[in-house]
Short mmCIF file of N, CA and C in Angstrom, two decimals:
data_model
loop_
_atom_site.label_atom_id
_atom_site.label_comp_id
_atom_site.label_asym_id
_atom_site.label_seq_id
_atom_site.Cartn_x
_atom_site.Cartn_y
_atom_site.Cartn_z
N MET N 16 227.25 89.20 119.14
CA MET N 16 227.62 88.05 118.37
C MET N 16 227.02 88.17 116.97
N THR N 17 227.81 87.92 115.97
CA THR N 17 227.36 87.99 114.59
C THR N 17 226.86 86.63 114.16
N ARG N 18 225.67 86.62 113.54
CA ARG N 18 225.12 85.37 113.03
C ARG N 18 225.30 85.34 111.53
N TYR N 19 225.70 84.18 111.05
CA TYR N 19 225.85 83.98 109.62
C TYR N 19 224.85 82.93 109.16
N TYR N 20 224.19 83.19 108.08
CA TYR N 20 223.20 82.26 107.55
C TYR N 20 223.68 81.71 106.21
N VAL N 21 223.54 80.42 106.07
CA VAL N 21 223.87 79.77 104.81
C VAL N 21 222.66 79.91 103.90
N LYS N 22 222.88 80.37 102.69
CA LYS N 22 221.78 80.53 101.75
C LYS N 22 221.30 79.15 101.32
N LYS N 23 220.06 78.86 101.58
CA LYS N 23 219.46 77.58 101.22
C LYS N 23 218.86 77.68 99.83
N PRO N 24 218.80 76.58 99.09
CA PRO N 24 218.16 76.63 97.78
C PRO N 24 216.70 77.03 97.91
N ASP N 25 216.28 77.93 97.04
CA ASP N 25 214.90 78.41 97.05
C ASP N 25 214.03 77.39 96.34
N LEU N 26 212.92 77.02 96.98
CA LEU N 26 212.03 76.03 96.38
C LEU N 26 211.39 76.53 95.10
N GLN N 27 211.34 77.82 94.89
CA GLN N 27 210.69 78.35 93.70
C GLN N 27 211.61 78.31 92.48
N LEU N 28 212.89 78.09 92.65
CA LEU N 28 213.81 78.07 91.53
C LEU N 28 213.70 76.79 90.70
N GLY N 29 213.16 75.74 91.26
CA GLY N 29 212.99 74.50 90.52
C GLY N 29 214.25 73.67 90.43
N ASN N 30 215.23 73.92 91.29
CA ASN N 30 216.45 73.14 91.20
C ASN N 30 216.35 71.83 91.96
N ARG N 31 217.11 70.88 91.49
CA ARG N 31 217.07 69.53 92.05
C ARG N 31 217.58 69.47 93.49
N SER N 32 218.53 70.34 93.83
CA SER N 32 219.10 70.30 95.18
C SER N 32 218.07 70.67 96.24
N ALA N 33 217.15 71.57 95.94
CA ALA N 33 216.10 71.93 96.90
C ALA N 33 215.20 70.73 97.16
N ARG N 34 214.91 69.98 96.13
CA ARG N 34 214.07 68.79 96.29
C ARG N 34 214.81 67.73 97.10
N LEU N 35 216.09 67.56 96.83
CA LEU N 35 216.88 66.58 97.60
C LEU N 35 216.99 67.00 99.06
N MET N 36 217.13 68.29 99.30
CA MET N 36 217.22 68.77 100.69
C MET N 36 215.90 68.55 101.42
N ARG N 37 214.80 68.66 100.70
CA ARG N 37 213.49 68.42 101.33
C ARG N 37 213.36 66.95 101.71
N VAL N 38 213.81 66.05 100.84
CA VAL N 38 213.80 64.62 101.17
C VAL N 38 214.74 64.35 102.34
N ALA N 39 215.89 65.02 102.36
CA ALA N 39 216.84 64.84 103.46
C ALA N 39 216.25 65.32 104.79
N ALA N 40 215.49 66.41 104.76
CA ALA N 40 214.86 66.92 105.98
C ALA N 40 213.88 65.90 106.55
N LYS N 41 213.07 65.29 105.69
CA LYS N 41 212.12 64.28 106.16
C LYS N 41 212.87 63.04 106.63
N SER N 42 213.98 62.71 105.97
CA SER N 42 214.78 61.54 106.38
C SER N 42 215.35 61.71 107.78
N ILE N 43 215.73 62.93 108.13
CA ILE N 43 216.23 63.20 109.49
C ILE N 43 215.13 62.93 110.51
N ASP N 44 213.91 63.40 110.21
CA ASP N 44 212.79 63.17 111.12
C ASP N 44 212.47 61.68 111.25
N ILE N 45 212.52 60.96 110.14
CA ILE N 45 212.25 59.52 110.17
C ILE N 45 213.34 58.79 110.95
N ALA N 46 214.59 59.22 110.80
CA ALA N 46 215.68 58.60 111.55
C ALA N 46 215.50 58.78 113.06
N ILE N 47 215.04 59.96 113.46
CA ILE N 47 214.77 60.20 114.88
C ILE N 47 213.65 59.29 115.38
N ALA N 48 212.59 59.14 114.57
CA ALA N 48 211.48 58.27 114.95
C ALA N 48 211.94 56.81 115.03
N LEU N 49 212.80 56.38 114.13
CA LEU N 49 213.33 55.01 114.18
C LEU N 49 214.19 54.79 115.42
N MET N 50 214.97 55.82 115.80
CA MET N 50 215.77 55.70 117.02
C MET N 50 214.88 55.57 118.25
N MET N 51 213.79 56.36 118.28
CA MET N 51 212.83 56.24 119.39
C MET N 51 212.25 54.83 119.43
N THR N 52 211.92 54.30 118.26
CA THR N 52 211.34 52.96 118.18
C THR N 52 212.31 51.92 118.73
N LEU N 53 213.57 52.01 118.35
CA LEU N 53 214.56 51.03 118.80
C LEU N 53 214.91 51.19 120.28
N LEU N 54 215.02 52.41 120.75
CA LEU N 54 215.43 52.64 122.13
C LEU N 54 214.34 52.29 123.14
N PHE N 55 213.10 52.51 122.78
CA PHE N 55 212.01 52.32 123.73
C PHE N 55 211.00 51.27 123.27
N TYR N 56 211.48 50.27 122.53
CA TYR N 56 210.58 49.24 121.99
C TYR N 56 209.86 48.52 123.12
N PRO N 57 208.60 48.20 123.01
CA PRO N 57 207.65 48.41 121.92
C PRO N 57 206.93 49.75 121.99
N PHE N 58 206.96 50.42 123.15
CA PHE N 58 206.29 51.72 123.28
C PHE N 58 206.91 52.74 122.33
N GLY N 59 208.16 52.56 121.98
CA GLY N 59 208.86 53.49 121.09
C GLY N 59 208.23 53.61 119.72
N ALA N 60 207.58 52.53 119.24
CA ALA N 60 206.93 52.59 117.93
C ALA N 60 205.76 53.58 117.97
N ILE N 61 205.01 53.55 119.06
CA ILE N 61 203.90 54.50 119.21
C ILE N 61 204.46 55.91 119.41
N LEU N 62 205.53 56.03 120.17
CA LEU N 62 206.18 57.32 120.39
C LEU N 62 206.72 57.88 119.07
N GLY N 63 207.34 57.01 118.26
CA GLY N 63 207.86 57.43 116.96
C GLY N 63 206.76 57.89 116.01
N ALA N 64 205.64 57.17 116.00
CA ALA N 64 204.50 57.55 115.15
C ALA N 64 203.92 58.89 115.62
N ALA N 65 203.82 59.08 116.92
CA ALA N 65 203.30 60.35 117.46
C ALA N 65 204.26 61.49 117.13
N PHE N 66 205.56 61.24 117.27
CA PHE N 66 206.58 62.24 116.94
C PHE N 66 206.44 62.67 115.48
N LEU N 67 206.35 61.70 114.58
CA LEU N 67 206.22 62.03 113.15
C LEU N 67 204.92 62.76 112.86
N SER N 68 203.87 62.44 113.60
CA SER N 68 202.57 63.05 113.35
C SER N 68 202.53 64.53 113.69
N ILE N 69 203.15 64.92 114.80
CA ILE N 69 202.99 66.31 115.25
C ILE N 69 204.23 67.18 115.06
N ILE N 70 205.33 66.63 114.59
CA ILE N 70 206.58 67.38 114.55
C ILE N 70 206.55 68.58 113.60
N ASP N 71 205.75 68.52 112.53
CA ASP N 71 205.71 69.65 111.61
C ASP N 71 204.99 70.86 112.19
N ALA N 72 204.25 70.68 113.27
CA ALA N 72 203.57 71.80 113.92
C ALA N 72 204.49 72.49 114.94
N ALA N 73 205.59 71.87 115.28
CA ALA N 73 206.50 72.43 116.27
C ALA N 73 207.30 73.59 115.67
N ASN N 74 207.64 74.53 116.49
CA ASN N 74 208.56 75.61 116.14
C ASN N 74 208.17 76.33 114.84
N GLN N 75 206.94 76.80 114.78
CA GLN N 75 206.47 77.58 113.64
C GLN N 75 206.57 76.82 112.31
N GLY N 76 206.21 75.55 112.33
CA GLY N 76 206.19 74.76 111.11
C GLY N 76 207.51 74.12 110.73
N GLU N 77 208.46 74.11 111.64
CA GLU N 77 209.76 73.53 111.36
C GLU N 77 209.98 72.28 112.19
N SER N 78 210.07 71.13 111.55
CA SER N 78 210.45 69.91 112.26
C SER N 78 211.96 69.98 112.50
N VAL N 79 212.51 68.98 113.14
CA VAL N 79 213.95 68.96 113.41
C VAL N 79 214.73 69.01 112.09
N GLY N 80 214.36 68.15 111.15
CA GLY N 80 215.04 68.12 109.86
C GLY N 80 214.87 69.41 109.08
N LYS N 81 213.68 69.97 109.11
CA LYS N 81 213.43 71.21 108.39
C LYS N 81 214.18 72.37 109.04
N LYS N 82 214.28 72.36 110.36
CA LYS N 82 215.03 73.40 111.06
C LYS N 82 216.51 73.35 110.68
N ILE N 83 217.06 72.14 110.63
CA ILE N 83 218.48 71.98 110.27
C ILE N 83 218.74 72.44 108.85
N LEU N 84 217.84 72.09 107.92
CA LEU N 84 218.07 72.38 106.51
C LEU N 84 217.40 73.66 106.01
N GLY N 85 216.65 74.33 106.87
CA GLY N 85 216.13 75.65 106.52
C GLY N 85 214.82 75.67 105.78
N PHE N 86 213.88 74.81 106.16
CA PHE N 86 212.56 74.80 105.54
C PHE N 86 211.50 74.99 106.61
N ALA N 87 210.29 75.33 106.18
CA ALA N 87 209.15 75.45 107.09
C ALA N 87 207.88 75.03 106.35
N VAL N 88 206.90 74.55 107.09
CA VAL N 88 205.62 74.11 106.53
C VAL N 88 204.58 75.18 106.81
N LEU N 89 203.84 75.55 105.75
CA LEU N 89 202.78 76.54 105.87
C LEU N 89 201.47 75.97 105.35
N ASN N 90 200.36 76.45 105.92
CA ASN N 90 199.05 76.14 105.35
C ASN N 90 198.91 76.96 104.07
N ILE N 91 198.44 76.33 103.01
CA ILE N 91 198.33 77.02 101.72
C ILE N 91 197.31 78.14 101.76
N GLU N 92 196.19 77.92 102.41
CA GLU N 92 195.10 78.88 102.36
C GLU N 92 195.42 80.22 103.00
N ASP N 93 196.04 80.20 104.17
CA ASP N 93 196.27 81.45 104.88
C ASP N 93 197.75 81.76 105.15
N GLN N 94 198.65 80.93 104.65
CA GLN N 94 200.10 81.14 104.80
C GLN N 94 200.56 81.21 106.26
N THR N 95 199.85 80.52 107.16
CA THR N 95 200.26 80.46 108.56
C THR N 95 201.06 79.19 108.77
N PRO N 96 201.88 79.15 109.83
CA PRO N 96 202.63 77.92 110.10
C PRO N 96 201.69 76.72 110.30
N CYS N 97 202.18 75.56 110.00
CA CYS N 97 201.41 74.32 110.06
C CYS N 97 200.81 74.10 111.45
N SER N 98 199.53 73.78 111.49
CA SER N 98 198.86 73.50 112.76
C SER N 98 199.04 72.02 113.12
N ILE N 99 198.67 71.66 114.34
CA ILE N 99 198.78 70.26 114.77
C ILE N 99 197.89 69.37 113.90
N LYS N 100 196.68 69.83 113.62
CA LYS N 100 195.76 69.05 112.80
C LYS N 100 196.34 68.82 111.40
N ALA N 101 196.85 69.87 110.78
CA ALA N 101 197.44 69.73 109.46
C ALA N 101 198.69 68.85 109.49
N SER N 102 199.46 68.95 110.57
CA SER N 102 200.66 68.13 110.71
C SER N 102 200.31 66.64 110.80
N VAL N 103 199.26 66.33 111.58
CA VAL N 103 198.83 64.94 111.69
C VAL N 103 198.36 64.42 110.34
N ILE N 104 197.55 65.21 109.63
CA ILE N 104 197.03 64.78 108.33
C ILE N 104 198.15 64.62 107.31
N ARG N 105 199.09 65.58 107.26
CA ARG N 105 200.14 65.51 106.24
C ARG N 105 201.14 64.39 106.52
N ASN N 106 201.22 63.94 107.76
CA ASN N 106 202.17 62.89 108.08
C ASN N 106 201.54 61.50 108.25
N LEU N 107 200.24 61.38 108.03
CA LEU N 107 199.59 60.07 108.13
C LEU N 107 200.24 59.00 107.23
N PRO N 108 200.54 59.30 105.98
CA PRO N 108 201.14 58.26 105.14
C PRO N 108 202.47 57.71 105.69
N ILE N 109 203.21 58.53 106.41
CA ILE N 109 204.50 58.10 106.95
C ILE N 109 204.35 57.51 108.35
N SER N 110 203.46 58.05 109.17
CA SER N 110 203.38 57.61 110.57
C SER N 110 202.57 56.33 110.78
N ILE N 111 201.60 56.05 109.95
CA ILE N 111 200.79 54.83 110.13
C ILE N 111 201.64 53.56 110.06
N PRO N 112 202.57 53.43 109.10
CA PRO N 112 203.39 52.21 109.11
C PRO N 112 204.19 52.00 110.38
N PHE N 113 204.54 53.09 111.08
CA PHE N 113 205.30 52.96 112.33
C PHE N 113 204.50 52.23 113.41
N LEU N 114 203.19 52.35 113.38
CA LEU N 114 202.37 51.68 114.39
C LEU N 114 202.47 50.16 114.31
N PHE N 115 202.75 49.63 113.12
CA PHE N 115 202.88 48.19 112.96
C PHE N 115 204.17 47.65 113.59
N LEU N 116 205.12 48.53 113.90
CA LEU N 116 206.37 48.07 114.51
C LEU N 116 206.17 47.58 115.93
N VAL N 117 204.99 47.79 116.51
CA VAL N 117 204.69 47.27 117.84
C VAL N 117 204.64 45.74 117.81
N ILE N 118 204.22 45.18 116.69
CA ILE N 118 204.09 43.73 116.54
C ILE N 118 205.49 43.14 116.30
N PRO N 119 205.92 42.19 117.11
CA PRO N 119 207.24 41.58 116.89
C PRO N 119 207.30 40.86 115.54
N PHE N 120 208.41 40.93 114.87
CA PHE N 120 208.77 40.34 113.59
C PHE N 120 207.81 40.72 112.47
N TRP N 121 206.55 40.24 112.49
CA TRP N 121 205.62 40.51 111.40
C TRP N 121 205.32 41.99 111.27
N GLY N 122 205.37 42.71 112.34
CA GLY N 122 205.17 44.15 112.29
C GLY N 122 206.23 44.83 111.45
N PHE N 123 207.47 44.35 111.55
CA PHE N 123 208.56 44.89 110.74
C PHE N 123 208.32 44.61 109.27
N ILE N 124 207.84 43.41 108.95
CA ILE N 124 207.55 43.04 107.56
C ILE N 124 206.43 43.93 107.02
N ILE N 125 205.36 44.09 107.79
CA ILE N 125 204.24 44.95 107.37
C ILE N 125 204.71 46.40 107.24
N PHE N 126 205.56 46.84 108.18
CA PHE N 126 206.13 48.19 108.10
C PHE N 126 206.84 48.40 106.77
N LEU N 127 207.70 47.46 106.40
CA LEU N 127 208.44 47.59 105.14
C LEU N 127 207.51 47.57 103.93
N ILE N 128 206.51 46.68 103.96
CA ILE N 128 205.57 46.56 102.84
C ILE N 128 204.80 47.88 102.64
N LEU N 129 204.47 48.56 103.73
CA LEU N 129 203.73 49.83 103.64
C LEU N 129 204.66 51.03 103.44
N PHE N 130 205.73 51.08 104.22
CA PHE N 130 206.58 52.26 104.27
C PHE N 130 207.36 52.51 102.97
N LEU N 131 207.94 51.47 102.40
CA LEU N 131 208.76 51.66 101.21
C LEU N 131 207.97 52.19 100.01
N PRO N 132 206.83 51.59 99.64
CA PRO N 132 206.08 52.17 98.51
C PRO N 132 205.56 53.58 98.79
N ILE N 133 205.12 53.84 100.02
CA ILE N 133 204.62 55.18 100.34
C ILE N 133 205.76 56.19 100.24
N SER N 134 206.93 55.84 100.73
CA SER N 134 208.08 56.74 100.65
C SER N 134 208.48 57.00 99.21
N LEU N 135 208.46 55.96 98.39
CA LEU N 135 208.78 56.14 96.97
C LEU N 135 207.74 57.02 96.28
N LEU N 136 206.47 56.85 96.63
CA LEU N 136 205.41 57.68 96.06
C LEU N 136 205.59 59.14 96.48
N GLU N 137 205.94 59.36 97.74
CA GLU N 137 206.16 60.72 98.22
C GLU N 137 207.34 61.37 97.47
N CYS N 138 208.42 60.62 97.29
CA CYS N 138 209.57 61.14 96.54
C CYS N 138 209.20 61.40 95.08
N TYR N 139 208.40 60.53 94.50
CA TYR N 139 207.95 60.72 93.12
C TYR N 139 207.19 62.04 93.00
N PHE N 140 206.28 62.31 93.93
CA PHE N 140 205.53 63.56 93.89
C PHE N 140 206.46 64.77 94.03
N ILE N 141 207.40 64.70 94.96
CA ILE N 141 208.31 65.84 95.16
C ILE N 141 209.12 66.13 93.90
N PHE N 142 209.56 65.09 93.21
CA PHE N 142 210.41 65.30 92.04
C PHE N 142 209.64 65.51 90.75
N ARG N 143 208.38 65.13 90.69
CA ARG N 143 207.60 65.25 89.45
C ARG N 143 206.64 66.42 89.42
N LEU N 144 206.10 66.81 90.55
CA LEU N 144 205.16 67.93 90.56
C LEU N 144 205.92 69.26 90.55
N ASP N 145 205.44 70.18 89.75
CA ASP N 145 206.07 71.50 89.71
C ASP N 145 205.93 72.25 91.03
N SER N 146 204.94 71.87 91.82
CA SER N 146 204.68 72.55 93.08
C SER N 146 205.49 71.97 94.24
N TYR N 147 206.27 70.90 94.00
CA TYR N 147 207.09 70.23 95.03
C TYR N 147 206.27 69.56 96.11
N HIS N 148 204.99 69.43 95.95
CA HIS N 148 204.15 68.85 96.99
C HIS N 148 204.26 67.34 97.02
N ARG N 149 204.28 66.80 98.23
CA ARG N 149 204.24 65.36 98.40
C ARG N 149 202.82 64.96 98.73
N LEU N 150 202.58 63.68 98.87
CA LEU N 150 201.23 63.19 99.15
C LEU N 150 200.65 63.84 100.40
N GLY N 151 201.44 63.97 101.44
CA GLY N 151 200.98 64.59 102.68
C GLY N 151 200.57 66.04 102.49
N ASP N 152 201.29 66.78 101.64
CA ASP N 152 200.92 68.16 101.37
C ASP N 152 199.57 68.25 100.65
N VAL N 153 199.33 67.33 99.73
CA VAL N 153 198.06 67.30 99.01
C VAL N 153 196.91 67.00 99.97
N LEU N 154 197.12 66.06 100.88
CA LEU N 154 196.08 65.69 101.85
C LEU N 154 195.75 66.83 102.81
N ALA N 155 196.74 67.57 103.24
CA ALA N 155 196.54 68.57 104.30
C ALA N 155 196.52 70.01 103.79
N ASP N 156 196.64 70.23 102.49
CA ASP N 156 196.69 71.59 101.94
C ASP N 156 197.80 72.41 102.57
N THR N 157 198.99 71.84 102.58
CA THR N 157 200.16 72.53 103.10
C THR N 157 201.21 72.63 102.02
N THR N 158 202.19 73.46 102.27
CA THR N 158 203.32 73.59 101.36
C THR N 158 204.58 73.81 102.19
N VAL N 159 205.73 73.53 101.60
CA VAL N 159 207.01 73.72 102.28
C VAL N 159 207.73 74.85 101.58
N ILE N 160 208.24 75.77 102.37
CA ILE N 160 208.98 76.91 101.82
C ILE N 160 210.39 76.91 102.40
N ALA N 161 211.30 77.54 101.66
CA ALA N 161 212.64 77.75 102.18
C ALA N 161 212.53 78.88 103.20
N ASP N 162 212.96 78.64 104.42
CA ASP N 162 212.84 79.61 105.49
C ASP N 162 214.04 80.54 105.46
N ASP N 163 213.78 81.83 105.29
CA ASP N 163 214.84 82.83 105.26
C ASP N 163 214.75 83.68 106.52
N PRO N 164 215.61 83.44 107.52
CA PRO N 164 215.49 84.16 108.79
C PRO N 164 215.79 85.65 108.65
N THR N 165 216.39 86.08 107.55
CA THR N 165 216.69 87.50 107.37
C THR N 165 215.51 88.25 106.77
N ALA N 166 214.44 87.53 106.39
CA ALA N 166 213.29 88.16 105.73
C ALA N 166 212.16 88.42 106.70
N LYS N 167 212.45 89.02 107.83
CA LYS N 167 211.40 89.30 108.81
C LYS N 167 210.48 90.39 108.27
N GLY N 168 209.19 90.18 108.50
CA GLY N 168 208.22 91.15 108.04
C GLY N 168 207.77 90.92 106.62
N LYS N 169 208.47 90.11 105.86
CA LYS N 169 208.07 89.82 104.49
C LYS N 169 207.13 88.63 104.50
N SER N 170 206.38 88.50 103.45
CA SER N 170 205.50 87.34 103.32
C SER N 170 206.36 86.10 103.14
N LYS N 171 205.92 85.00 103.71
CA LYS N 171 206.68 83.75 103.59
C LYS N 171 206.63 83.20 102.17
N GLY N 172 205.89 83.82 101.28
CA GLY N 172 205.86 83.37 99.89
C GLY N 172 204.51 82.79 99.52
N THR N 173 204.33 82.61 98.25
CA THR N 173 203.11 81.99 97.76
C THR N 173 203.47 80.71 97.08
N GLY N 174 202.53 79.84 97.01
CA GLY N 174 202.78 78.55 96.38
C GLY N 174 201.92 78.38 95.15
N GLU N 175 202.18 77.32 94.46
CA GLU N 175 201.39 76.98 93.29
C GLU N 175 200.84 75.59 93.52
N TRP N 176 199.56 75.44 93.32
CA TRP N 176 198.91 74.17 93.62
C TRP N 176 198.40 73.56 92.32
N PHE N 177 199.16 72.65 91.75
CA PHE N 177 198.81 71.98 90.50
C PHE N 177 198.45 72.98 89.41
N GLY N 178 199.26 74.03 89.26
CA GLY N 178 199.07 74.99 88.20
C GLY N 178 198.17 76.15 88.57
N GLN N 179 197.58 76.16 89.75
CA GLN N 179 196.72 77.26 90.17
C GLN N 179 197.49 78.15 91.13
N ASP N 180 197.39 79.43 90.88
CA ASP N 180 198.08 80.37 91.79
C ASP N 180 197.34 80.42 93.12
N VAL N 181 198.12 80.52 94.19
CA VAL N 181 197.55 80.61 95.54
C VAL N 181 197.60 82.06 95.94
N VAL N 182 196.48 82.59 96.39
CA VAL N 182 196.42 83.97 96.82
C VAL N 182 196.64 84.02 98.32
N PRO N 183 197.66 84.80 98.77
CA PRO N 183 197.91 84.85 100.22
C PRO N 183 196.84 85.61 100.96
#
């Protein structure tokens, strides 16, 4: 069977579509967590927060959204796939508001008050920083790369951290 790969925008090119695809990948993960919350309420809110917390450590640093859109999360220091600890740290800003959804009515209000500004701040970082890092990446020392399945044996790439070169 022949496999065909769609060329994904390279995060190093600085194009706007790569940044939008990164936001879309996180949106897919958030949509899955919201579905868990609605389907299994009130336990679903805790399940959704746990899902968001550890999903970036699954499948060699690829969450569901990142797998679909062709991205992966790496630790900046050693260029290894995202660990569970780093995944929890990098997703704290997004997963903590989900815990408030356990509370009927007021939990939803608190969720919106926390989630919307944090999401806007994360998008601001992705679109304004030359390194494409969001708040979670800064907290956990991680970076997101375009995953190229045809590049086996090659380095997954190097990142730039606020103007400083990262040595693999």
